[in-house]
Tab-separated table of C-alpha atoms in Angstrom:
chain	number	residue	atom	x	y	z
A	1	MET	CA	0.000	0.000	0.000
A	2	ASP	CA	1.243	3.507	-0.800
A	3	TYR	CA	2.164	6.070	1.820
A	4	ARG	CA	-0.656	8.557	2.447
A	5	PRO	CA	0.737	11.595	4.305
A	6	HIS	CA	-2.534	12.684	5.883
A	7	TYR	CA	-4.099	9.288	6.504
A	8	SER	CA	-3.199	9.159	10.222
A	9	LEU	CA	-4.743	12.624	10.672
A	10	TYR	CA	-7.877	11.433	8.878
A	11	CYS	CA	-8.120	8.416	11.209
A	12	ALA	CA	-7.589	10.649	14.254
A	13	ILE	CA	-10.349	13.038	13.143
A	14	ILE	CA	-12.792	10.182	12.549
A	15	VAL	CA	-12.120	8.556	15.907
A	16	SER	CA	-12.251	11.898	17.739
A	17	LEU	CA	-15.833	12.275	16.539
A	18	GLY	CA	-16.593	9.968	19.446
A	19	GLY	CA	-15.457	12.798	21.731
A	20	PHE	CA	-17.912	15.138	20.018
A	21	VAL	CA	-20.801	12.685	20.508
A	22	PHE	CA	-19.806	12.191	24.140
A	23	GLY	CA	-19.747	15.939	24.765
A	24	PHE	CA	-23.091	16.388	23.025
A	25	ASP	CA	-24.652	13.525	24.990
A	26	ALA	CA	-23.309	14.842	28.283
A	27	SER	CA	-24.764	18.361	27.974
A	28	VAL	CA	-27.876	17.900	25.805
A	29	ILE	CA	-29.684	16.655	28.908
A	30	SER	CA	-29.353	20.172	30.378
A	31	GLY	CA	-32.136	21.412	28.118
A	32	VAL	CA	-34.288	18.336	28.566
A	33	ILE	CA	-34.439	17.593	32.268
A	34	GLY	CA	-37.052	20.236	33.121
A	35	ALA	CA	-39.562	19.080	30.492
A	36	VAL	CA	-38.910	15.400	31.254
A	37	SER	CA	-39.452	15.943	34.975
A	38	THR	CA	-42.794	17.588	34.234
A	39	GLU	CA	-43.982	15.009	31.682
A	40	PHE	CA	-43.093	11.970	33.809
A	41	ASN	CA	-43.836	13.696	37.146
A	42	LEU	CA	-40.375	12.928	38.500
A	43	THR	CA	-39.050	13.519	41.976
A	44	PRO	CA	-35.713	15.354	42.358
A	45	ILE	CA	-33.946	12.023	42.938
A	46	GLU	CA	-35.503	10.515	39.811
A	47	SER	CA	-34.480	13.579	37.800
A	48	GLY	CA	-30.971	13.138	39.136
A	49	PHE	CA	-30.881	9.548	37.920
A	50	VAL	CA	-31.920	10.639	34.418
A	51	VAL	CA	-28.924	12.958	34.370
A	52	ALA	CA	-26.490	10.596	36.100
A	53	ALA	CA	-27.455	7.304	34.427
A	54	PRO	CA	-24.755	7.516	31.698
A	55	THR	CA	-22.039	8.325	34.238
A	56	LEU	CA	-23.031	5.386	36.444
A	57	SER	CA	-23.020	2.873	33.573
A	58	ALA	CA	-19.751	4.364	32.322
A	59	LEU	CA	-18.128	3.059	35.506
A	60	VAL	CA	-18.778	-0.448	34.200
A	61	GLY	CA	-17.968	0.311	30.576
A	62	THR	CA	-14.585	1.888	31.246
A	63	THR	CA	-13.625	-1.063	33.478
A	64	ILE	CA	-14.112	-3.735	30.820
A	65	ILE	CA	-13.192	-1.754	27.710
A	66	GLY	CA	-9.450	-2.407	27.950
A	67	PRO	CA	-9.591	-6.232	27.847
A	68	LEU	CA	-12.420	-6.024	25.287
A	69	SER	CA	-10.380	-3.864	22.917
A	70	ASP	CA	-7.420	-6.231	23.281
A	71	ALA	CA	-9.651	-9.162	22.365
A	72	LEU	CA	-11.716	-7.648	19.527
A	73	GLY	CA	-9.520	-4.788	18.322
A	74	ARG	CA	-9.768	-1.040	18.703
A	75	LYS	CA	-11.751	-0.520	15.504
A	76	LYS	CA	-14.416	-3.121	16.261
A	77	VAL	CA	-14.914	-1.798	19.785
A	78	LEU	CA	-15.210	1.769	18.469
A	79	ILE	CA	-17.874	0.600	16.002
A	80	ILE	CA	-19.788	-1.062	18.846
A	81	ILE	CA	-19.495	2.136	20.888
A	82	ALA	CA	-20.801	4.256	18.006
A	83	PHE	CA	-23.743	1.870	17.564
A	84	LEU	CA	-24.563	2.182	21.278
A	85	TYR	CA	-24.623	5.969	20.903
A	86	VAL	CA	-27.083	5.682	17.994
A	87	LEU	CA	-29.272	3.192	19.852
A	88	SER	CA	-29.232	5.266	23.042
A	89	ALA	CA	-30.215	8.474	21.240
A	90	LEU	CA	-33.031	6.700	19.401
A	91	ALA	CA	-34.396	5.014	22.530
A	92	SER	CA	-34.118	8.230	24.564
A	93	ALA	CA	-36.079	10.223	21.983
A	94	PHE	CA	-38.894	7.644	21.951
A	95	ALA	CA	-38.892	6.856	25.680
A	96	THR	CA	-42.414	6.314	26.990
A	97	SER	CA	-41.577	6.088	30.700
A	98	TYR	CA	-39.055	7.152	33.276
A	99	PHE	CA	-37.482	3.692	33.440
A	100	MET	CA	-37.151	3.478	29.663
A	101	LEU	CA	-35.451	6.862	29.563
A	102	VAL	CA	-33.013	5.935	32.335
A	103	ALA	CA	-32.227	2.625	30.608
A	104	ALA	CA	-31.687	4.366	27.262
A	105	ARG	CA	-29.403	6.956	28.855
A	106	ALA	CA	-27.494	4.232	30.716
A	107	LEU	CA	-26.968	2.399	27.429
A	108	GLY	CA	-25.267	5.493	26.077
A	109	GLY	CA	-23.117	5.571	29.197
A	110	PHE	CA	-21.458	2.318	28.168
A	111	ALA	CA	-20.380	4.173	25.027
A	112	PHE	CA	-18.522	6.687	27.204
A	113	ALA	CA	-15.742	4.110	27.097
A	114	SER	CA	-14.754	5.889	23.877
A	115	LEU	CA	-12.910	8.295	26.193
A	116	VAL	CA	-10.488	5.436	26.868
A	117	ILE	CA	-10.258	3.801	23.461
A	118	ALA	CA	-10.144	6.896	21.238
A	119	PRO	CA	-6.886	8.311	22.687
A	120	LEU	CA	-5.414	4.803	22.676
A	121	TYR	CA	-6.221	4.253	19.008
A	122	ILE	CA	-5.086	7.736	17.959
A	123	GLY	CA	-1.807	7.262	19.816
A	124	GLU	CA	-1.210	3.932	18.094
A	125	ILE	CA	-2.031	5.222	14.615
A	126	SER	CA	-0.129	8.546	14.791
A	127	PRO	CA	3.571	9.238	14.121
A	128	ALA	CA	5.543	9.957	17.288
A	129	GLN	CA	6.186	13.621	16.435
A	130	THR	CA	2.473	14.434	16.103
A	131	ARG	CA	1.042	12.013	18.648
A	132	GLY	CA	0.376	14.568	21.376
A	133	LYS	CA	-1.504	16.966	19.118
A	134	ARG	CA	-3.512	14.188	17.507
A	135	VAL	CA	-4.610	12.749	20.850
A	136	SER	CA	-5.702	16.227	21.995
A	137	LEU	CA	-8.197	16.297	19.094
A	138	ASN	CA	-10.448	14.018	21.112
A	139	GLN	CA	-10.453	16.397	24.079
A	140	LEU	CA	-11.050	19.324	21.741
A	141	ASN	CA	-14.083	17.613	20.241
A	142	ILE	CA	-15.516	16.851	23.668
A	143	VAL	CA	-15.748	20.558	24.491
A	144	VAL	CA	-17.054	21.366	21.002
A	145	GLY	CA	-19.774	18.744	21.493
A	146	LEU	CA	-20.684	20.212	24.875
A	147	SER	CA	-21.024	23.653	23.308
A	148	VAL	CA	-22.980	22.532	20.230
A	149	ALA	CA	-25.579	20.841	22.442
A	150	TYR	CA	-26.405	24.207	24.036
A	151	PHE	CA	-26.799	25.777	20.600
A	152	THR	CA	-29.066	23.011	19.297
A	153	ASN	CA	-31.183	23.014	22.457
A	154	TYR	CA	-31.739	26.763	22.139
A	155	PHE	CA	-32.476	26.457	18.411
A	156	ILE	CA	-35.053	23.693	18.898
A	157	LEU	CA	-36.710	25.573	21.761
A	158	HIS	CA	-36.888	28.736	19.638
A	159	VAL	CA	-38.299	26.840	16.653
A	160	SER	CA	-40.874	25.049	18.822
A	161	THR	CA	-42.535	28.365	19.669
A	162	SER	CA	-42.380	29.848	16.158
A	163	GLY	CA	-45.853	28.626	15.159
A	164	ALA	CA	-44.663	27.499	11.714
A	165	ASN	CA	-46.699	24.795	9.996
A	166	TRP	CA	-43.711	22.498	9.489
A	167	VAL	CA	-42.984	22.675	13.216
A	168	SER	CA	-46.443	21.342	14.009
A	169	THR	CA	-46.185	18.730	11.265
A	170	LEU	CA	-42.952	17.354	12.706
A	171	GLY	CA	-44.271	17.568	16.250
A	172	ILE	CA	-41.439	19.785	17.455
A	173	ASP	CA	-43.871	22.006	19.369
A	174	MET	CA	-45.381	19.047	21.243
A	175	HIS	CA	-42.262	16.913	21.673
A	176	THR	CA	-39.520	19.497	22.027
A	177	TRP	CA	-37.376	17.532	24.483
A	178	ARG	CA	-37.581	14.413	22.301
A	179	TRP	CA	-36.162	16.356	19.355
A	180	MET	CA	-33.351	17.652	21.560
A	181	LEU	CA	-32.366	14.127	22.525
A	182	GLY	CA	-33.038	12.676	19.080
A	183	LEU	CA	-30.745	15.124	17.322
A	184	GLU	CA	-27.804	13.193	18.742
A	185	ILE	CA	-28.619	10.464	16.216
A	186	VAL	CA	-27.063	12.600	13.458
A	187	PRO	CA	-23.480	12.883	14.781
A	188	ALA	CA	-23.654	9.379	16.249
A	189	LEU	CA	-24.652	7.899	12.885
A	190	VAL	CA	-21.920	9.858	11.080
A	191	PHE	CA	-19.410	8.554	13.627
A	192	PHE	CA	-20.645	4.978	13.181
A	193	LEU	CA	-20.496	4.981	9.369
A	194	ALA	CA	-17.155	6.819	9.171
A	195	LEU	CA	-15.444	4.221	11.369
A	196	PHE	CA	-15.734	1.644	8.598
A	197	SER	CA	-13.326	3.715	6.481
A	198	ILE	CA	-10.349	3.550	8.855
A	199	SER	CA	-7.739	0.851	9.437
A	200	ASP	CA	-7.260	-1.107	12.612
A	201	SER	CA	-4.397	-0.288	14.934
A	202	PRO	CA	-1.084	-1.693	13.656
A	203	ARG	CA	0.000	-2.347	17.226
A	204	TRP	CA	-3.095	-4.478	17.909
A	205	LEU	CA	-2.587	-6.336	14.634
A	206	MET	CA	0.998	-7.087	15.675
A	207	LEU	CA	-0.156	-8.303	19.100
A	208	LYS	CA	-2.486	-10.727	17.332
A	209	GLY	CA	0.303	-12.065	15.125
A	210	ARG	CA	-1.042	-10.391	11.987
A	211	SER	CA	2.297	-8.828	11.106
A	212	ASP	CA	1.663	-8.577	7.354
A	213	GLU	CA	-1.514	-6.570	7.933
A	214	ALA	CA	0.268	-4.403	10.498
A	215	ARG	CA	3.070	-3.686	8.023
A	216	LYS	CA	0.540	-2.663	5.359
A	217	VAL	CA	-1.146	-0.241	7.749
A	218	VAL	CA	2.182	1.276	8.828
A	219	ALA	CA	3.110	1.655	5.145
A	220	THR	CA	0.113	3.960	4.708
A	221	LEU	CA	1.130	6.035	7.742
A	222	LEU	CA	4.868	6.502	7.192
A	223	PRO	CA	7.314	6.814	4.272
A	224	ALA	CA	8.752	3.503	3.064
A	225	GLU	CA	12.169	4.088	4.660
A	226	GLN	CA	10.589	4.458	8.135
A	227	VAL	CA	8.312	1.409	8.049
A	228	ALA	CA	10.867	-1.154	9.260
A	229	ALA	CA	11.961	1.013	12.185
A	230	GLU	CA	8.344	1.623	13.268
A	231	ILE	CA	7.554	-2.092	13.097
A	232	ASN	CA	10.604	-2.773	15.248
A	233	ILE	CA	9.429	-0.220	17.843
A	234	ILE	CA	5.986	-1.841	17.922
A	235	VAL	CA	7.530	-5.289	18.408
A	236	GLN	CA	9.710	-4.054	21.271
A	237	SER	CA	6.858	-2.259	23.043
A	238	SER	CA	4.603	-5.296	22.599
A	239	ALA	CA	7.236	-7.459	24.280
A	240	VAL	CA	7.262	-5.090	27.265
A	241	ASP	CA	3.462	-5.102	27.491
A	242	ALA	CA	3.420	-8.889	27.417
A	243	GLY	CA	4.701	-9.034	31.002
A	244	SER	CA	2.577	-10.093	33.976
A	245	LEU	CA	-0.282	-7.917	35.164
A	246	TRP	CA	1.483	-7.015	38.425
A	247	THR	CA	4.649	-6.086	36.549
A	248	ARG	CA	2.711	-3.679	34.336
A	249	ILE	CA	0.834	-2.199	37.301
A	250	GLY	CA	4.131	-1.718	39.132
A	251	ALA	CA	5.540	0.150	36.127
A	252	ILE	CA	2.787	2.743	36.460
A	253	PHE	CA	4.102	3.673	39.903
A	254	GLY	CA	7.741	3.466	38.845
A	255	PRO	CA	10.093	6.460	38.537
A	256	LYS	CA	9.567	6.803	34.772
A	257	MET	CA	5.815	7.306	35.153
A	258	ARG	CA	5.754	9.067	38.521
A	259	LEU	CA	5.555	12.665	37.262
A	260	ALA	CA	2.927	11.827	34.605
A	261	LEU	CA	0.884	9.947	37.209
A	262	ILE	CA	0.989	12.852	39.677
A	263	VAL	CA	0.035	15.388	37.000
A	264	GLY	CA	-2.815	13.181	35.793
A	265	ILE	CA	-4.227	12.719	39.300
A	266	VAL	CA	-3.972	16.425	40.137
A	267	VAL	CA	-5.619	17.488	36.864
A	268	GLY	CA	-8.391	14.908	37.252
A	269	ILE	CA	-9.219	15.955	40.820
A	270	THR	CA	-8.974	19.678	40.076
A	271	GLN	CA	-11.262	19.390	37.073
A	272	GLN	CA	-14.014	17.632	39.011
A	273	ILE	CA	-13.733	19.432	42.350
A	274	THR	CA	-14.705	22.716	40.690
A	275	GLY	CA	-18.206	21.335	40.160
A	276	ILE	CA	-18.142	22.138	36.439
A	277	ASN	CA	-20.264	19.085	35.608
A	278	ALA	CA	-23.180	20.596	37.521
A	279	ILE	CA	-22.991	23.583	35.168
A	280	PHE	CA	-22.849	21.364	32.092
A	281	PHE	CA	-25.847	19.293	33.193
A	282	TYR	CA	-28.063	22.018	34.653
A	283	ALA	CA	-27.048	25.325	33.017
A	284	PRO	CA	-30.535	26.276	31.690
A	285	THR	CA	-32.170	25.185	34.956
A	286	ILE	CA	-29.736	27.276	37.014
A	287	PHE	CA	-30.322	30.359	34.880
A	288	GLU	CA	-34.092	29.833	34.811
A	289	GLN	CA	-34.243	29.669	38.606
A	290	SER	CA	-32.748	33.164	38.668
A	291	GLY	CA	-36.075	34.362	37.209
A	292	ILE	CA	-35.036	35.319	33.674
A	293	GLY	CA	-37.440	32.959	31.883
A	294	THR	CA	-36.990	29.770	29.858
A	295	ASN	CA	-35.905	31.299	26.528
A	296	ALA	CA	-33.422	33.635	28.206
A	297	ALA	CA	-32.098	30.750	30.325
A	298	PHE	CA	-31.361	28.698	27.206
A	299	ALA	CA	-29.735	31.743	25.611
A	300	GLN	CA	-27.504	32.168	28.664
A	301	ALA	CA	-26.521	28.491	28.357
A	302	VAL	CA	-25.425	29.234	24.795
A	303	LEU	CA	-23.102	31.900	26.217
A	304	VAL	CA	-21.559	29.191	28.396
A	305	GLY	CA	-20.861	27.254	25.197
A	306	VAL	CA	-19.372	30.341	23.534
A	307	SER	CA	-17.116	30.871	26.532
A	308	MET	CA	-15.834	27.307	26.263
A	309	TRP	CA	-15.104	27.816	22.566
A	310	CYS	CA	-13.129	30.969	23.379
A	311	LEU	CA	-11.091	29.129	25.996
A	312	LEU	CA	-10.373	26.427	23.423
A	313	TYR	CA	-9.461	28.853	20.661
A	314	LEU	CA	-6.770	30.710	22.636
A	315	PRO	CA	-4.518	27.705	23.467
A	316	TRP	CA	-4.783	26.353	19.901
A	317	HIS	CA	-3.849	29.668	18.304
């Protein structure tokens, strides 16, 4: 196969779409929870479970995703994840009860395992000199997805009160929250279909003894004179990873990984302790409780999305 200079970037962009869908799924509920609570007559605890269901099921998904991706391959697992996103969005939009909605949202939570597999795949498919930037695409898309959900929620709410004939025909005025949730089907379906156009990870192929296939994939990622050296690096790293479980766990706490581990823990705790997730999940509700009205509350949530875009734009430029 011929070397394709931008193929690894293409694969990284496709896989990072999972970050966009995750971000969209995480914050779209912010515009839905009020209407859902009213329609299904939910208690505050039940409303909380509608919001938290994906996070709770993600605890299970992220635990098993590593061994599953080693067994089936990164690409196949990503395709399964994308399908779960599509199925979850569809079931959420057509939910007829509280329990069905929670189950549909929890199903999407299993797909949150893309947060683990996407960076892994991108790292394995990208040249060493661009690996860091390529992996950050997934994080970038997460915040973009969070922001876009606020925009689409506000747009659908605005359209639902426009009185246009096509709005009534499509039932947007009567089922506004269902359209908010159902819109996730679009990016999820794009993500699902696009995954069929990428190659599997050469490192996983090598681990499975499919060295010829791995060499062909690497040949599309790097110039011909660099293929042999990259294959050799993959072989050496695979030999290290083939050690016992306790040996690999011990390496995480070793001197080589100590600084990265400390930074990762500090960043993870700092990010969550600020309470930012409460803003993501309840932004319109928080603004509405200040007395500014539903439409204005959704508009203020859009400003939250704009602020996140600005914070993203500055570091990247």
